[in-house]
Short mmCIF file of C-alpha atoms and ligand atoms in Angstrom, two decimals:
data_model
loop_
_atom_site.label_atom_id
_atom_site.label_comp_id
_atom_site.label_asym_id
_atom_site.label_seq_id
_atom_site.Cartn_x
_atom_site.Cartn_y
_atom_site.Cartn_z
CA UNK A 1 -27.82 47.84 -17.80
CA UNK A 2 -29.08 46.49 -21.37
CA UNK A 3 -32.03 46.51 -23.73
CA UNK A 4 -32.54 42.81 -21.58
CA UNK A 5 -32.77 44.44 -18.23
CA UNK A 6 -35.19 47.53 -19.95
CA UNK A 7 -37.39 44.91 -21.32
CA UNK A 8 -38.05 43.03 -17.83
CA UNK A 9 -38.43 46.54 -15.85
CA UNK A 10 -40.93 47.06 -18.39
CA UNK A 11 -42.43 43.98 -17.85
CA UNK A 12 -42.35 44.13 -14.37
CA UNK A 13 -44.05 47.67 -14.05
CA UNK A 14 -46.87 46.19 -17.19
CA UNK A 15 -47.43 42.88 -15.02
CA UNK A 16 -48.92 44.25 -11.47
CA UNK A 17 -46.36 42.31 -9.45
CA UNK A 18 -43.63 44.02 -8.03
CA UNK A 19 -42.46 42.54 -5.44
CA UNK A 20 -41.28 38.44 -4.56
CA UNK A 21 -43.14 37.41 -7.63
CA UNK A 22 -42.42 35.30 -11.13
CA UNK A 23 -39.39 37.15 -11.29
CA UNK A 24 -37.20 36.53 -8.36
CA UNK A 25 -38.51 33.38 -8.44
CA UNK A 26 -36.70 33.20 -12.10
CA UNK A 27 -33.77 35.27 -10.90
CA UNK A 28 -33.44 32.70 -7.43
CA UNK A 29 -33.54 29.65 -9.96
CA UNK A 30 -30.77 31.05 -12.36
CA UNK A 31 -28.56 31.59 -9.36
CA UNK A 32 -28.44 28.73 -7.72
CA UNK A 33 -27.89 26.82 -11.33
CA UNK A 34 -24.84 29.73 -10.89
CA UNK A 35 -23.54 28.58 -7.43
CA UNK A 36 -24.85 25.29 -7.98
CA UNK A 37 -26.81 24.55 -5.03
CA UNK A 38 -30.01 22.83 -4.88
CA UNK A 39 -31.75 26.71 -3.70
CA UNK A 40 -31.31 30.23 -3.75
CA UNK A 41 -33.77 32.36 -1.44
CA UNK A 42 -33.44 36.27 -2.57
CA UNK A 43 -33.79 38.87 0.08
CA UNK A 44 -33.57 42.97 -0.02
CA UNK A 45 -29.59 43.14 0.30
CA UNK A 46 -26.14 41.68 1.18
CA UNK A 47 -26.36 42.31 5.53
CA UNK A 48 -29.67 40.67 5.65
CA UNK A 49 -28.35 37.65 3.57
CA UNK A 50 -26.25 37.11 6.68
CA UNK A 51 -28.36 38.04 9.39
CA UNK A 52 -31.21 35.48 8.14
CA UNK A 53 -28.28 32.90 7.66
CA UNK A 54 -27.03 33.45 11.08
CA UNK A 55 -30.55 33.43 12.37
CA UNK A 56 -32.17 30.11 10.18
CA UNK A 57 -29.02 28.28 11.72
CA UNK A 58 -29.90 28.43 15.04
CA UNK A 59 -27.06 31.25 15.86
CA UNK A 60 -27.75 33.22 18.80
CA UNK A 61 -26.94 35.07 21.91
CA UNK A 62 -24.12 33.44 23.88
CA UNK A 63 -22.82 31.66 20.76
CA UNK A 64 -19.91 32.75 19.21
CA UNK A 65 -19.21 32.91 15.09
CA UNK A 66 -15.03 32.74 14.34
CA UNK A 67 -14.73 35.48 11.07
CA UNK A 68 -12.05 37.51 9.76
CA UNK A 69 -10.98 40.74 11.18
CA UNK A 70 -10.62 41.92 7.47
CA UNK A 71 -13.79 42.75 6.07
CA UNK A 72 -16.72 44.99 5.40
CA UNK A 73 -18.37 46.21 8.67
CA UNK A 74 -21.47 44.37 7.86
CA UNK A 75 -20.07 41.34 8.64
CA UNK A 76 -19.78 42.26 12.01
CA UNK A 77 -23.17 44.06 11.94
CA UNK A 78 -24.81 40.59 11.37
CA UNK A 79 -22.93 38.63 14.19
CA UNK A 80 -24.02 41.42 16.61
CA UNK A 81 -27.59 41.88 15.33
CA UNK A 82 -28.20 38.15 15.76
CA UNK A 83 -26.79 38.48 19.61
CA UNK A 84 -23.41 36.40 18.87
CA UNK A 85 -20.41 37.58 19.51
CA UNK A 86 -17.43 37.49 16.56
CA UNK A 87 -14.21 36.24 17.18
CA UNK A 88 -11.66 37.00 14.83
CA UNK A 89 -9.11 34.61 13.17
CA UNK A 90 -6.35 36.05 11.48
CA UNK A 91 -5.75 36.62 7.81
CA UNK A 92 -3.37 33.99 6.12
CA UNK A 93 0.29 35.00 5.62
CA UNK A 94 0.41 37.95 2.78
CA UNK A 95 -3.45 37.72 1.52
CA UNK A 96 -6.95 39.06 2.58
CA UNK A 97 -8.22 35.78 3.39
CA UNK A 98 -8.74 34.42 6.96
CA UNK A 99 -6.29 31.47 7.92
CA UNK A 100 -8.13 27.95 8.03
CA UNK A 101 -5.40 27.08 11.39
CA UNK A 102 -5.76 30.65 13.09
CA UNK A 103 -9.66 29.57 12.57
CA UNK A 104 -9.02 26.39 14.02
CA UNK A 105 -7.04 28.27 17.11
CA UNK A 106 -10.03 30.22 17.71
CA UNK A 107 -13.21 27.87 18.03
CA UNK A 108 -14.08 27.33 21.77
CA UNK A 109 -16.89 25.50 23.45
CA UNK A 110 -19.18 28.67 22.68
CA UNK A 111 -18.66 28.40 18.99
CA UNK A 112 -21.22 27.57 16.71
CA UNK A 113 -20.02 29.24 13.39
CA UNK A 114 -17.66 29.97 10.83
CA UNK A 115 -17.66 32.83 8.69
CA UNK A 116 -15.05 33.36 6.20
CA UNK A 117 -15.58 35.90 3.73
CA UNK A 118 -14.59 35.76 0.13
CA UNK A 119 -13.07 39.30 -0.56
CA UNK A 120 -12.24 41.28 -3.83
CA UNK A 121 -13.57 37.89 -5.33
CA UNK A 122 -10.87 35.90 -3.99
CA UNK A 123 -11.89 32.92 -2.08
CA UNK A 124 -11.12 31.77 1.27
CA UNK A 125 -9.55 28.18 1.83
CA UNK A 126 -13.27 26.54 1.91
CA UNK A 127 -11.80 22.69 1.54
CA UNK A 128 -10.08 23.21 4.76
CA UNK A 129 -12.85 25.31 6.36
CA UNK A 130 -15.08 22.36 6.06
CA UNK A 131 -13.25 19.81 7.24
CA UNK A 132 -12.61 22.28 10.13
CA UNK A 133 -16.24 22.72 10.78
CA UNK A 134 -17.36 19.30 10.18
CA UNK A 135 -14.41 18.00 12.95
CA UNK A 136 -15.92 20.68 15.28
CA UNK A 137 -19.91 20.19 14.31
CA UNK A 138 -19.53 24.14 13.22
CA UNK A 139 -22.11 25.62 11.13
CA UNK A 140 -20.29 27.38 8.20
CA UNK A 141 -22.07 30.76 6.45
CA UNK A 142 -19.76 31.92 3.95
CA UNK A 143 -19.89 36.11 3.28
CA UNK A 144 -19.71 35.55 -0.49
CA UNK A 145 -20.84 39.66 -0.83
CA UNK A 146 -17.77 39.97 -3.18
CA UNK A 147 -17.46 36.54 -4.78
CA UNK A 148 -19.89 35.75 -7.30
CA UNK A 149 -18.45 33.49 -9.92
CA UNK A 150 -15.50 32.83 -7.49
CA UNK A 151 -14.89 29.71 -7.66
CA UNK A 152 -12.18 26.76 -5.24
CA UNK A 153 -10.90 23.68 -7.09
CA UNK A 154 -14.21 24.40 -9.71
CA UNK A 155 -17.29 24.60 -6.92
CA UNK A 156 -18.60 27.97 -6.77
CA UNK A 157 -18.07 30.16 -3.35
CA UNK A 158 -21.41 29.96 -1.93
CA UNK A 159 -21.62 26.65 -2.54
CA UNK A 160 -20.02 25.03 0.70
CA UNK A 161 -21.71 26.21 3.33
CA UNK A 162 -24.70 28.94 3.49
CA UNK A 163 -23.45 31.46 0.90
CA UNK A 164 -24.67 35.32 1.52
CA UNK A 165 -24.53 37.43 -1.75
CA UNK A 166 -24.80 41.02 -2.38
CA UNK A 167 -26.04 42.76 -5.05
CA UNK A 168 -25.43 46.48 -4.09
CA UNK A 169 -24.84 49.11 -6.77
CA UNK A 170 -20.99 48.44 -6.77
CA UNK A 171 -21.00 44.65 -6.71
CA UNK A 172 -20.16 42.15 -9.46
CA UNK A 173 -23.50 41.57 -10.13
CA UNK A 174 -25.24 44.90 -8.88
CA UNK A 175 -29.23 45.50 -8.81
CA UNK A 176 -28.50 48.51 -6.67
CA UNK A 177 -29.74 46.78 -3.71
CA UNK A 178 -30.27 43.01 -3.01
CA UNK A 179 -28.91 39.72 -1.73
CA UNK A 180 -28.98 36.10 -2.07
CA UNK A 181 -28.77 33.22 0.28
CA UNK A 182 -27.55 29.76 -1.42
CA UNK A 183 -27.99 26.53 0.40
CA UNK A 184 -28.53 22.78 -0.11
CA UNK A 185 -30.20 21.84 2.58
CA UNK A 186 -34.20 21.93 1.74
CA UNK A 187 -35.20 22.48 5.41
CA UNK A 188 -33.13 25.64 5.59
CA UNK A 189 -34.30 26.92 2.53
CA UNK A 190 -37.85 26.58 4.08
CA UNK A 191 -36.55 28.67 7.07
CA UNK A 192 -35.34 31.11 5.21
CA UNK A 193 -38.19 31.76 2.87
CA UNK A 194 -40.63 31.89 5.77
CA UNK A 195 -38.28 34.34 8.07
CA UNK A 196 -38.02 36.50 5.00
CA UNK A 197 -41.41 36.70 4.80
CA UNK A 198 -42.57 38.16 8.41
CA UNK A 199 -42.48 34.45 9.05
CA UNK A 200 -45.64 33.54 7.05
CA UNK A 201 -45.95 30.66 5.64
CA UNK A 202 -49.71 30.57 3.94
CA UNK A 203 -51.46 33.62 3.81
CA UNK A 204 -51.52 35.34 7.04
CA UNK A 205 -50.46 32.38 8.56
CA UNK A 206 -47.59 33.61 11.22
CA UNK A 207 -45.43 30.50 11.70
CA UNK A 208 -42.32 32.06 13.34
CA UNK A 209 -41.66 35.67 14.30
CA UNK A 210 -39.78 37.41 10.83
CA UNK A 211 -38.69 40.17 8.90
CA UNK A 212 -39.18 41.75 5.87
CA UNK A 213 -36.09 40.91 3.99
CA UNK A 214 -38.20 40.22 0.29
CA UNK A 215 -36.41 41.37 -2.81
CA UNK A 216 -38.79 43.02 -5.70
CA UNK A 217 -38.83 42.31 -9.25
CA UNK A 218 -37.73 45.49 -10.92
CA UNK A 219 -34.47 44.16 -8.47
CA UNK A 220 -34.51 40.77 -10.28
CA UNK A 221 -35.09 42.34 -13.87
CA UNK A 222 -32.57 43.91 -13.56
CA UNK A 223 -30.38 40.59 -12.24
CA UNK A 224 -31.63 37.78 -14.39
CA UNK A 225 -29.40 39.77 -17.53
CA UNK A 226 -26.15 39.46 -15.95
CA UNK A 227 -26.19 35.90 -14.98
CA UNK A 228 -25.10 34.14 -18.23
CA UNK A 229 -22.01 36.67 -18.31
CA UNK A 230 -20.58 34.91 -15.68
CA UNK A 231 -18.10 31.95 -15.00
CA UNK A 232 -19.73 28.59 -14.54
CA UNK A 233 -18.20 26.52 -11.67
CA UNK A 234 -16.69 23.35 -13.08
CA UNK A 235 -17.13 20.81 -10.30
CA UNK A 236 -20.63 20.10 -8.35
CA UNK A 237 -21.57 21.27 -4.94
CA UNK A 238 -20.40 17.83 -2.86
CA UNK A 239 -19.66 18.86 1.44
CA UNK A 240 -22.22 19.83 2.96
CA UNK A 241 -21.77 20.94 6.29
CA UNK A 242 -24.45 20.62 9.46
CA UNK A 243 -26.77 23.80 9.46
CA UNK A 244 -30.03 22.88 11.18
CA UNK A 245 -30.44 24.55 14.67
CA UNK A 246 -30.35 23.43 17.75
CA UNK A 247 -32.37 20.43 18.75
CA UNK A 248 -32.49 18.93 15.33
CA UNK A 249 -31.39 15.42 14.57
CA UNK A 250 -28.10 17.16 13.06
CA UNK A 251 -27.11 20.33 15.39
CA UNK A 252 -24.20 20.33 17.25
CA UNK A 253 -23.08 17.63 19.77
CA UNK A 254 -25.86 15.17 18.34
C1 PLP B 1 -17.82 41.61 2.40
C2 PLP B 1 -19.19 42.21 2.43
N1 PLP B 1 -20.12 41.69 3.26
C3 PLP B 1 -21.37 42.18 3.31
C4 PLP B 1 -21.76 43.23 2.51
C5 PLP B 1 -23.13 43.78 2.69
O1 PLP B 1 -23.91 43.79 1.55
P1 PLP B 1 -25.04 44.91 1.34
O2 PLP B 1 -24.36 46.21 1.13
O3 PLP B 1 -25.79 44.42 0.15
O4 PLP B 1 -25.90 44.90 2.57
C6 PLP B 1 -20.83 43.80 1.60
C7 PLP B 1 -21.16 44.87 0.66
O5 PLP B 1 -21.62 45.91 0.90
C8 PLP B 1 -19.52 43.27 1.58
O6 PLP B 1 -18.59 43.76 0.75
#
């Protein structure tokens, strides 16, 4: 950590604010101009990143959610602690990444999602993931834990479906603990923010039941520093596939 990052702990412990405050709202605005999504909602680390993904996209018990049998257990942890169950696709020939046709193979009548996951910052075949999805009205969460600054064909990982960062101690970009969900989709975002939240939207106004997934400022002080050292994606955030849950104008068989 730098002289940056020891000025805005300082700051932070000086300002009376230390949790979801001025900061992570500066730290969620410099990462999504990262990933290049229209939002960025921060949350306390990498697993609940996916669970409120899962969980703001409508996937439930009795749904399924096609991943990779190569990955880090939380992955699976997420699936399970929505009530889906994972199905795994197998990895492409000689890599780490899942296979966009064993995917395809594995999507049945119960499936409602797609998650890929992006390891040792190499990303999975998103192009063909989406089109994949989209043909199959699949929502697509993408475990980007390892992958920020990854980038397909210039558009950042994270930045094709619902991307789930991690900012754990060893990560690319590590705070110790955190996470980050980027999306495009405004209504989502909403979700998100209010599930993160205890599922208050004004001030002790319970909209939806929640958690308490918020990430604190000395977390995004120590974030907002190692931003600029990373690559820029080269190409704009363009396919975006259907994420609203069920019953809205674009869920699944609508
Ligand atoms: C692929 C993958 N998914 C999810 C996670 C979970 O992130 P966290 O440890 O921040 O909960 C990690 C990292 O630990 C990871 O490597």
């Amino acid at each position: 950590m730098g002289e940056e990052a020891e000025r805005l702990v300082l700051d932070v412990l000086r300002s009376g604010q230390l949790a979801q405050g001025p900061l992570v709202a500066r730290f969620e605005e410099a990462f999504a101009d990262l990933v290049g999504t229209r939002h960025a909602v921060a949350v306390s680390n990498g697993t609940v990143a996916l669970v409120a993904a899962l969980e703001a996209t409508g996937v439930g018990p009795g749904d399924e959610v096609v991943t990779s049998p190569f990955t880090f257990a939380a992955t699976l942890n997420a699936v399970l602690q929505v009530g889906a169950t994972a199905r795994f696709a197998d990895l492409a020939d000689g890599g780490f990444l899942v296979d966009p046709e064993a995917v395809e193979a594995a999507v049945t009548g119960r499936t409602r999602a797609v998650l890929p996951v992006h390891l040792y910052g190499l990303p999975a075949d998103m192009p063909r993931l989406v089109e994949t999805a989209s043909r199959r009205g699949l929502v697509v969460v993408e475990g980007a834990a390892q992958a920020h600054g990854a980038t397909v064909g210039g558009r950042a990982a994270g930045s094709f479906g619902v991307g789930c960062f991690s900012f754990y101690a060893t990560k690319n970009v590590a705070l110790g603990e955190g996470g980050m969900v980027t999306t495009d989709d405004d209504e989502l975002a909403d979700r998100l923010r209010v599930l993160r939240n205890q599922g208050m939207r004004g001030r002790y106004e319970y909209e939806v039941p929640g958690h308490n997934y918020r990430m604190t400022d000395l977390q995004a002080a120590l974030g907002l520093p190692q931003i600029p050292d990373l690559p820029r994606p080269t190409s704009a955030a363009v396919i975006t596939p259907p994420c609203s849950p069920r019953g809205s104008p674009t869920s699944r068989g609508s």
